[in-house]
Tab-separated table of C-alpha atoms and ligand atoms in Angstrom:
chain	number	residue	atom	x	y	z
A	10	UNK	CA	0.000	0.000	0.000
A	11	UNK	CA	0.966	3.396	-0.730
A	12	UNK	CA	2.673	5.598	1.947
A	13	UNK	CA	2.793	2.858	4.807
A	14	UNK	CA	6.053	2.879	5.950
A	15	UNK	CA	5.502	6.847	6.288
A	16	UNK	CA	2.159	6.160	7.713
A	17	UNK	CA	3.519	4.195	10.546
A	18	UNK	CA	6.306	6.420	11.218
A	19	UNK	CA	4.557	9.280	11.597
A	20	UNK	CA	1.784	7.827	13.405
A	21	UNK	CA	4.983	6.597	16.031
A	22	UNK	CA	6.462	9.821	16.134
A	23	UNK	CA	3.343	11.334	17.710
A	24	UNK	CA	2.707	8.463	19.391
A	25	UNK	CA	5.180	9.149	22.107
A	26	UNK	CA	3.274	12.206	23.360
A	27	UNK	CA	-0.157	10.660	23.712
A	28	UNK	CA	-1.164	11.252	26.861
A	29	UNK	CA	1.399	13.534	28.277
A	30	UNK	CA	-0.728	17.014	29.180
A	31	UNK	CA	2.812	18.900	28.749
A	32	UNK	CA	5.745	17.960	26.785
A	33	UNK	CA	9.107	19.205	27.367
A	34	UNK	CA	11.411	20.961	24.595
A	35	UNK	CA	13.330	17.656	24.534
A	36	UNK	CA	10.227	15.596	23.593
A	37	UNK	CA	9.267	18.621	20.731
A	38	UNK	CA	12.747	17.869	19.693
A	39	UNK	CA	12.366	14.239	19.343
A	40	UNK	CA	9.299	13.841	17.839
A	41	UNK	CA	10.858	16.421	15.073
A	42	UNK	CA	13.584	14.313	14.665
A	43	UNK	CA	11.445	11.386	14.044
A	44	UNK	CA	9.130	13.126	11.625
A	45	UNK	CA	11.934	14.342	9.866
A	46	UNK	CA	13.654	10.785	9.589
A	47	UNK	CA	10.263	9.469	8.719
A	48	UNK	CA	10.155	11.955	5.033
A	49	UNK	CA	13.445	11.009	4.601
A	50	UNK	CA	13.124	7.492	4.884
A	51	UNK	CA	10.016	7.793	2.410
A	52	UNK	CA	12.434	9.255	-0.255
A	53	UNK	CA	11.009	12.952	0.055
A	54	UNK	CA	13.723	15.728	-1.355
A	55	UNK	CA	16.151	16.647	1.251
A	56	UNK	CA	15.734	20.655	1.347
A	57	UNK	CA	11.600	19.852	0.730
A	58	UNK	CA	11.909	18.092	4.426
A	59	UNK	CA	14.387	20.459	6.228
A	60	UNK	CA	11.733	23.411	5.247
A	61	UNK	CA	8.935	21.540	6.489
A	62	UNK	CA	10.570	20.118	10.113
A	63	UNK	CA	11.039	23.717	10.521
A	64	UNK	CA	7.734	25.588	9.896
A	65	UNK	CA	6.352	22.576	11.678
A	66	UNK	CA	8.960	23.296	14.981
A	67	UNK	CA	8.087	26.885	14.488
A	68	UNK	CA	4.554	26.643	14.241
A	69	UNK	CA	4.341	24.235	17.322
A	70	UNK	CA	6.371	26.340	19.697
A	71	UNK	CA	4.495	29.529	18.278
A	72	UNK	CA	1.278	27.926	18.943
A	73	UNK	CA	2.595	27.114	22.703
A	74	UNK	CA	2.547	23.326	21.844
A	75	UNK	CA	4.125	23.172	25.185
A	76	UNK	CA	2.062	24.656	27.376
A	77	UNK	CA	-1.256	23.847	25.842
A	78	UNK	CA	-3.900	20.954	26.239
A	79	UNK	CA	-3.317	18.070	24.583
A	80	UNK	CA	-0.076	18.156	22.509
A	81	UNK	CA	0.282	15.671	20.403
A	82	UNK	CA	-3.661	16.136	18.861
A	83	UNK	CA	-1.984	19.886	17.896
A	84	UNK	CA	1.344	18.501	16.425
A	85	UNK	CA	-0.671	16.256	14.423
A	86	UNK	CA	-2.936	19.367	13.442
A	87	UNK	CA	0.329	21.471	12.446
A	88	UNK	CA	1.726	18.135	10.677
A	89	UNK	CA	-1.469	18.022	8.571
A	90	UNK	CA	-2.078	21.987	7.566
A	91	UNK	CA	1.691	21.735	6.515
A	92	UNK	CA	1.924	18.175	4.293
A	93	UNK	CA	-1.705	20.078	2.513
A	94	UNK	CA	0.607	23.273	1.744
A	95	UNK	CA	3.850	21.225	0.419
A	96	UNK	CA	1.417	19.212	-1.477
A	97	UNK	CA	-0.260	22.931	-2.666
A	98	UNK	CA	-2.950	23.187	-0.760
A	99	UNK	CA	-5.930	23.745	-3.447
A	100	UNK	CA	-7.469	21.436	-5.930
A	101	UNK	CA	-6.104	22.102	-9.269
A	102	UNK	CA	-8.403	21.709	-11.960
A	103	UNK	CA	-7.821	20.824	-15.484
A	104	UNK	CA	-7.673	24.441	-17.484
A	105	UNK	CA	-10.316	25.095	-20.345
A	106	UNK	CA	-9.557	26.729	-23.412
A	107	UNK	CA	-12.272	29.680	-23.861
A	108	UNK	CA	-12.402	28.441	-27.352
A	109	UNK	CA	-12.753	25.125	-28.479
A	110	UNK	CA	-10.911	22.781	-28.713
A	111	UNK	CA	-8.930	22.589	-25.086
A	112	UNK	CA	-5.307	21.117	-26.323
A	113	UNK	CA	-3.895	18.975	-23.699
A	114	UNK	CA	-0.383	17.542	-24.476
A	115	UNK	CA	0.991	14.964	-22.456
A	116	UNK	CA	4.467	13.707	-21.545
A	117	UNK	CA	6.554	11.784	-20.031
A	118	UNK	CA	9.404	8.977	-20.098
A	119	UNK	CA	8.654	6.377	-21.032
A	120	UNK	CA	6.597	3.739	-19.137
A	121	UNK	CA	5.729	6.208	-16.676
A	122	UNK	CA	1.687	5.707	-18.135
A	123	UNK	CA	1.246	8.779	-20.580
A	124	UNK	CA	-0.904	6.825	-22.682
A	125	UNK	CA	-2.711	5.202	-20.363
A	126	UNK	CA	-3.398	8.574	-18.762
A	127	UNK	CA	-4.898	10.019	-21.839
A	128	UNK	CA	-7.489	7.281	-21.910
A	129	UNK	CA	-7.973	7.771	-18.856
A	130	UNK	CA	-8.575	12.002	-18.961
A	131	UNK	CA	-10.254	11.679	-22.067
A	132	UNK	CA	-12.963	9.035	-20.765
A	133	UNK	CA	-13.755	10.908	-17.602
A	134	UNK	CA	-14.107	14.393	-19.760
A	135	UNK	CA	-16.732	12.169	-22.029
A	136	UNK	CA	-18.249	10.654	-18.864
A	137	UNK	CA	-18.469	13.654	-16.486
A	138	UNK	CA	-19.274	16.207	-18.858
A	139	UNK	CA	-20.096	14.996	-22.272
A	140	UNK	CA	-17.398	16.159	-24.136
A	141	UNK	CA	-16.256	14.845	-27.420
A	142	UNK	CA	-12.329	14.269	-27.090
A	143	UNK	CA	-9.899	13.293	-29.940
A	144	UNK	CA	-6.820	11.380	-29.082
A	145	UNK	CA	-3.654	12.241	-31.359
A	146	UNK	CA	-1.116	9.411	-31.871
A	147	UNK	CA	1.812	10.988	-32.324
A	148	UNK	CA	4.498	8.628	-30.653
A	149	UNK	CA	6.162	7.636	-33.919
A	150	UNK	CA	9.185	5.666	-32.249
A	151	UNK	CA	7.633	2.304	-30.699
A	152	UNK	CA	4.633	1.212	-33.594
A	153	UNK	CA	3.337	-0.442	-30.483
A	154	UNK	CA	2.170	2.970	-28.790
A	155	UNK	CA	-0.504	3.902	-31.927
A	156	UNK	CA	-1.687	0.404	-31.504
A	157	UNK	CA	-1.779	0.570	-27.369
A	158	UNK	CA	-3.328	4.155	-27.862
A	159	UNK	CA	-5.765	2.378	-30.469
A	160	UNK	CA	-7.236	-0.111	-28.385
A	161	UNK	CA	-7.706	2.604	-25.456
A	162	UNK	CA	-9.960	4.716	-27.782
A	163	UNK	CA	-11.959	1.694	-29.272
A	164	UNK	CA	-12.446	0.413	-25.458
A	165	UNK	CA	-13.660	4.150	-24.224
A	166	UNK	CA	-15.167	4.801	-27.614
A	167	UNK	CA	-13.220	7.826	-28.166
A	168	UNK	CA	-11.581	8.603	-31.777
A	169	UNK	CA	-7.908	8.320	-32.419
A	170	UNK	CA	-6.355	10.208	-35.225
A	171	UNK	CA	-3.205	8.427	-36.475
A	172	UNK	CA	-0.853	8.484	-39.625
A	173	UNK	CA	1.618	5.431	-38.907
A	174	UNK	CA	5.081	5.638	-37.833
A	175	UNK	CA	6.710	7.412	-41.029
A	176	UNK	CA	5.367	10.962	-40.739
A	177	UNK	CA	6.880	13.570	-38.365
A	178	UNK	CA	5.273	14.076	-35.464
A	179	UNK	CA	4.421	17.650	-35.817
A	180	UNK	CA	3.118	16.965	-38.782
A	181	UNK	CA	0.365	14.393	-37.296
A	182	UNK	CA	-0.423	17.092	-34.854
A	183	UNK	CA	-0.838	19.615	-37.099
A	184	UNK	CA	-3.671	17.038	-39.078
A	185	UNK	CA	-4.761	15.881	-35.701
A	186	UNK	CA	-5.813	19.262	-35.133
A	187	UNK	CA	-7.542	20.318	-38.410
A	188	UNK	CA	-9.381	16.976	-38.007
A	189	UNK	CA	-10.645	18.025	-34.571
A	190	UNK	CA	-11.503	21.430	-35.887
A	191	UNK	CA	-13.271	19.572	-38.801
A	192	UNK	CA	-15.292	17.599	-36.807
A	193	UNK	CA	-15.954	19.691	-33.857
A	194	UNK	CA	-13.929	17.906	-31.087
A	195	UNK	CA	-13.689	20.148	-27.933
A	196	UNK	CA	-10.895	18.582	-26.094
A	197	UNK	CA	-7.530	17.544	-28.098
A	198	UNK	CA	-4.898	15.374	-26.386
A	199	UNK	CA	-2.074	14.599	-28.212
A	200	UNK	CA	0.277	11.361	-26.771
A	201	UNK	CA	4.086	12.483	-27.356
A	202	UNK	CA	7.206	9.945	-27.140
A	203	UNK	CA	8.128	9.111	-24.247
A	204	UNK	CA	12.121	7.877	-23.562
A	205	UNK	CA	13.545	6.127	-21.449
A	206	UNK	CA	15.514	9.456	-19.543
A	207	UNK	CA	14.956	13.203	-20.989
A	208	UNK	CA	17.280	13.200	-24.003
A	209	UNK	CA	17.575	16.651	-26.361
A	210	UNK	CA	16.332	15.147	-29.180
A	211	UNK	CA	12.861	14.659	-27.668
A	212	UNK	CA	12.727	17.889	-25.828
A	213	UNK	CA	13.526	19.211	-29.030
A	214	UNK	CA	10.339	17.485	-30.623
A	215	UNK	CA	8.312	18.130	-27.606
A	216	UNK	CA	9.152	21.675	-28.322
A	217	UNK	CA	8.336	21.704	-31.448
A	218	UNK	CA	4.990	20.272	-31.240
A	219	UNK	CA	3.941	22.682	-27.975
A	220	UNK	CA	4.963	25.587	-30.495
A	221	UNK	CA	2.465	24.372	-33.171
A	222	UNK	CA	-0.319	23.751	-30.946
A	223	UNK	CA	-0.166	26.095	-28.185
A	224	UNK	CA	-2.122	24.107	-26.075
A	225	UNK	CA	-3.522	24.900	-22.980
A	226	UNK	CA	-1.979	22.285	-20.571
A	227	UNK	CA	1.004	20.805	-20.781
A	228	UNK	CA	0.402	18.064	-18.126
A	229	UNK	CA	3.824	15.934	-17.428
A	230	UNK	CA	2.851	11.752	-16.244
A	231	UNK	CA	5.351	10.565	-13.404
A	232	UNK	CA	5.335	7.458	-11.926
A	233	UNK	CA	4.883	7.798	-8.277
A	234	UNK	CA	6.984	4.588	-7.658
A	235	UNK	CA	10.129	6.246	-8.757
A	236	UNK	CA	10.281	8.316	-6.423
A	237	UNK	CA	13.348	11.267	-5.652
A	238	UNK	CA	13.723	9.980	-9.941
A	239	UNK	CA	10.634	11.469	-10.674
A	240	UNK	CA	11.342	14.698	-9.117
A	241	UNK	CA	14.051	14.628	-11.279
A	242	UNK	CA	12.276	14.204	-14.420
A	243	UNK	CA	9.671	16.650	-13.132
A	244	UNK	CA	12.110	19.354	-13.204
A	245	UNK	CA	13.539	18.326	-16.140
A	246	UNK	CA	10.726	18.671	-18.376
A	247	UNK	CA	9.371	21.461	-16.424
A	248	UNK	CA	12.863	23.679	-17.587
A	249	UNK	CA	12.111	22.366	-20.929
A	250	UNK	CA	8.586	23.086	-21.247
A	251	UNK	CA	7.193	25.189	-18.814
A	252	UNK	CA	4.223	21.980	-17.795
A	253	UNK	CA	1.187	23.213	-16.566
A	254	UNK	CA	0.412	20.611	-13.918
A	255	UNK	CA	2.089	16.831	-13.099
A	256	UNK	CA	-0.145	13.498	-13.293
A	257	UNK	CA	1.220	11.263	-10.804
A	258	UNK	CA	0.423	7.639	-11.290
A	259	UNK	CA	0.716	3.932	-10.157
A	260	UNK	CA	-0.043	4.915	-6.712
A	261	UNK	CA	-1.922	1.812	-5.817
A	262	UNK	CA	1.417	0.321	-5.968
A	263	UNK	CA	3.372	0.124	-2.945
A	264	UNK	CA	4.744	3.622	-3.075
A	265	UNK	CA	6.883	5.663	-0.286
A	266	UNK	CA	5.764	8.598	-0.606
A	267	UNK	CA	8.704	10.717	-2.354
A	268	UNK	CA	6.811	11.798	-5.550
A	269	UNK	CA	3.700	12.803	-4.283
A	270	UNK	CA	4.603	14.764	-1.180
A	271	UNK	CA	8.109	16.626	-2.883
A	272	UNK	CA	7.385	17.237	-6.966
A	273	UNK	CA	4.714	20.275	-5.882
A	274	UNK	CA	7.459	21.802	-3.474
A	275	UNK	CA	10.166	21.534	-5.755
A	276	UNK	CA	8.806	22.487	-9.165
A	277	UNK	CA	6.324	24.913	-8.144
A	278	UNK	CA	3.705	22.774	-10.702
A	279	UNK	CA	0.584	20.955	-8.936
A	280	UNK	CA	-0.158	18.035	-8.949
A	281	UNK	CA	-3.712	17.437	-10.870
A	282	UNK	CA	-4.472	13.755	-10.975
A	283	UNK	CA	-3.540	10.284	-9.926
A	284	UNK	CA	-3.302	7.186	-11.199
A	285	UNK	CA	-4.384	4.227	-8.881
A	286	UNK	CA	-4.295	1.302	-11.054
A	287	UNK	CA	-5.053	0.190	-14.807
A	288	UNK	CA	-8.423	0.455	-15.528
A	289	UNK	CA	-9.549	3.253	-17.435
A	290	UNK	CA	-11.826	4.371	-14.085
A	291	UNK	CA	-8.909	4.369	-11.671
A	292	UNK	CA	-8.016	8.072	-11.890
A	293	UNK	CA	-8.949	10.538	-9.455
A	294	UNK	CA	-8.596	14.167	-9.017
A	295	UNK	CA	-5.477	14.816	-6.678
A	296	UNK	CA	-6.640	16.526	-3.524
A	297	UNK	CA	-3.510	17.751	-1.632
A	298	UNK	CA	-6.261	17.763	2.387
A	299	UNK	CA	-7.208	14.730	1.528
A	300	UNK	CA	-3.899	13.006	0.732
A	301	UNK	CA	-2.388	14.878	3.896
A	302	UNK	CA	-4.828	12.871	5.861
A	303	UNK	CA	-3.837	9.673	3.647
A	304	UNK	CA	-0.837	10.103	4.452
A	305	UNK	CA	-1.297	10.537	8.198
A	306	UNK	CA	-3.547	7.450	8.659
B	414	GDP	P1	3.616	5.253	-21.464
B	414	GDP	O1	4.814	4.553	-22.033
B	414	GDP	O2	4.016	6.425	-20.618
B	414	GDP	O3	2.583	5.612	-22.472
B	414	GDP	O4	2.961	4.245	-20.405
B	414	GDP	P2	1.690	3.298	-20.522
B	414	GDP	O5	0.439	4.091	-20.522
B	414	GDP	O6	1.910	2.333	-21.624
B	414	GDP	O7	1.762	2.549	-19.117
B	414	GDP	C1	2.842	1.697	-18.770
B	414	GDP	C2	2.302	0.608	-17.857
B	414	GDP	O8	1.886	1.159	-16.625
B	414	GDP	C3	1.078	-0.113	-18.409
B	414	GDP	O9	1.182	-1.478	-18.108
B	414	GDP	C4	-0.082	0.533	-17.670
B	414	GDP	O10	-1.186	-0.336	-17.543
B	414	GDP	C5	0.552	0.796	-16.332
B	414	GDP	N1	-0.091	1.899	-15.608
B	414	GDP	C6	-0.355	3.165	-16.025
B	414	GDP	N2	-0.921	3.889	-15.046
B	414	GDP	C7	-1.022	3.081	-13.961
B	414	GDP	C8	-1.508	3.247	-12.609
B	414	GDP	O11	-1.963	4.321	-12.176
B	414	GDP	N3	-1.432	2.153	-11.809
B	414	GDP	C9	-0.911	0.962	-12.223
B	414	GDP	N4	-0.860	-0.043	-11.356
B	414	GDP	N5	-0.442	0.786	-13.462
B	414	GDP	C10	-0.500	1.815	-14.327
C-alpha cells in the first residue's frame, strides 16, 4: 500500500506524546527528529523536508505546543495543515480553453503511463461532462504505442487520429488538429514519445509540437513509484517546457511517498491527478487535504 512505511512512522512519532498534558522541549525535539527521519526514509527531497521540520517546529512552539492541552492532537494538526501546503494546498483543476478545442499535451518517459493517462482524462471528460475528445497518436518511435493508444480509444469509444510511424510528429499534430476542428472535437490530447531518460532530441520534438499547438496544458505523467527519480524528471521537463500541472500515477502500488509529497514543493507545478491502477476508471482528481490525511492514517 501506498505511503505505509511513512504512515507508521509518523503515526509513532506522535505516538510518544499521547497522553502527556505537557511535553518538554526535549520531547518537541524528538518527535521532530522522528518526523523528519520518517520523510526522509520515504524518499522525500532533502531541502523539501528540512523546510517543512522547521515551519512545523516553528509553528508548534508559536502555537505554545508546550504549554497547551493536549499536545500531540496539535502537532498532528500542524503536521497536517503543513503536508496540505507542500502538497499545494488547493485542488487544481484541469484548465479550459475559452475556445474550443482545449489542447492537452501529455508527456513523459517512457513507461511512466502517458498513454494510459490520456485514456484515462479523455474518458472521464466524455463521462463527467459529455465532451467529445480526440486522441492524437503521435508517438512515432515504438509502432506499439498507436496500436496501445488504439485499443484505449476503441475500449472508451473515443476517436484516435493516427498516420503510422513514417510521418513527423508535428506533422500528425498539425492534421490531428484540423481533423478536430473539422469535426468539432472540444478537447484535443495529443500522446508524445516518451524515452527512457529526458534526451535533447525529444525535448527538441516536444518543443516543437507545444509551439504548433499552443495548447492549454502541458500536463507531465510521473510514476509515483520512482520516487526522488521522478522529481528529477519533473524538473527536467518542467525547464524544458514550462508543464502546466504533473499526473502522478501507479499509486496503488506500494509507493513511499517521495513523488507525491516533494514534486509540488520543488517544481512549483501541482499536482492534478492520480493514477491508482489500470483500468480506465482508476483516476482521481489529486486533492492535496485529503492526501495529507492519507498520508497521516
Ligand atoms: P507510457 O509509455 O508512458 O505511455 O505508459 P503506458 O500508458 O503504456 O503505461 C505503462 C504501464 O503502466 C502499463 O502497463 C499501464 O497499464 C501501467 N499503468 C499506467 N498507469 C497506472 C496506474 O496508475 N497504476 C498501475 N498499477 N499501473 C498503471
Amino acid at each position: 500500500m501506498a505511503f505505509e512505511g511513512l504512515t507508521e512512522r509518523l503515526q509513532n512519532a506522535v505516538k510518544k506524546l499521547r497522553g502527556k498534558g505537557k511535553i518538554s522541549e526535549s520531547d518537541l525535539r524528538d518527535t521532530m527528529r522522528e518526523i523528519r527521519l520518517a520523510l526522509l526514509e520515504a524518499d522525500v527531497n532533502f531541502d523539501v523536508v528540512k523546510d517543512f521540520v522547521k515551519v512545523v517546529r516553528e509553528r508548534a512552539i508559536g502555537a505554545n505546543v508546550l504549554e497547551g492541552l493536549n499536545p500531540a492532537q496539535q502537532i498532528v494538526k500542524i503536521v497536517n495543515e503543513e503536508l496540505t501546503r507542500m502538497m499545494g494546498e488547493e485542488d487544481a483543476p484541469l484548465l479550459k480553453s475559452p475556445k474550443i478545442p482545449t489542447i492537452i499535451m501529455m508527456v513523459g518517459l517512457q513507461g511512466a503511463g502517458k498513454t494510459t493517462t490520456v485514456g484515462k482524462l479523455a474518458n472521464k471528460l466524455k463521462t463527467d461532462a459529455n465532451a467529445r475528445p480526440l486522441m492524437i497518436a503521435a508517438d512515432v518511435y515504438r509502432p506499439a504505442a498507436i496500436d496501445q493508444l488504439q485499443q484505449v480509444g476503441n475500449q472508451i469509444d473515443v476517436p484516435v487520429f493516427q498516420m503510422g510511424t513514417d510521418v513527423d510528429p508535428v506533422e500528425i499534430v498539425k492534421q490531428g488538429l484540423a481533423q478536430a476542428e473539422t469535426n468539432h472535437n472540444d478537447y484535443v490530447f495529443i500522446d508524445t514519445a516518451g524515452r527512457l531518460q529526458i534526451d535533447e532530441q525529444l525535448m527538441d520534438e516536444l518543443a516543437r509540437i507545444k509551439a504548433l499547438a499552443n495548447p492549454t496544458e502541458i500536463l507531465l505523467v510521473v510514476d509515483a513509484m520512482t520516487g526522488q527519480n521522478a522529481v528529477a524528471t519533473a524538473e527536467g521537463f518542467d525547464n524544458q517546457l514550462d508543464v502546466t500541472g504533473v499526473v502522478l500515477t501507479k499509486l496503488d502500488g506500494d509507493t513511499r511517498g517521495g513523488a507525491a509529497l516533494s514534486i509540488r514543493a520543488v517544481t512549483g507545478k501541482p499536482i492534478k491527478f492520480v493514477g491508482e491502477g489500470e483500468k480506465m476508471t482508476d483516476m482521481d482528481i489529486f486533492h492535496p487535504d485529503r492526501m495529507a490525511s492519507r498520508i497521516l492514517g
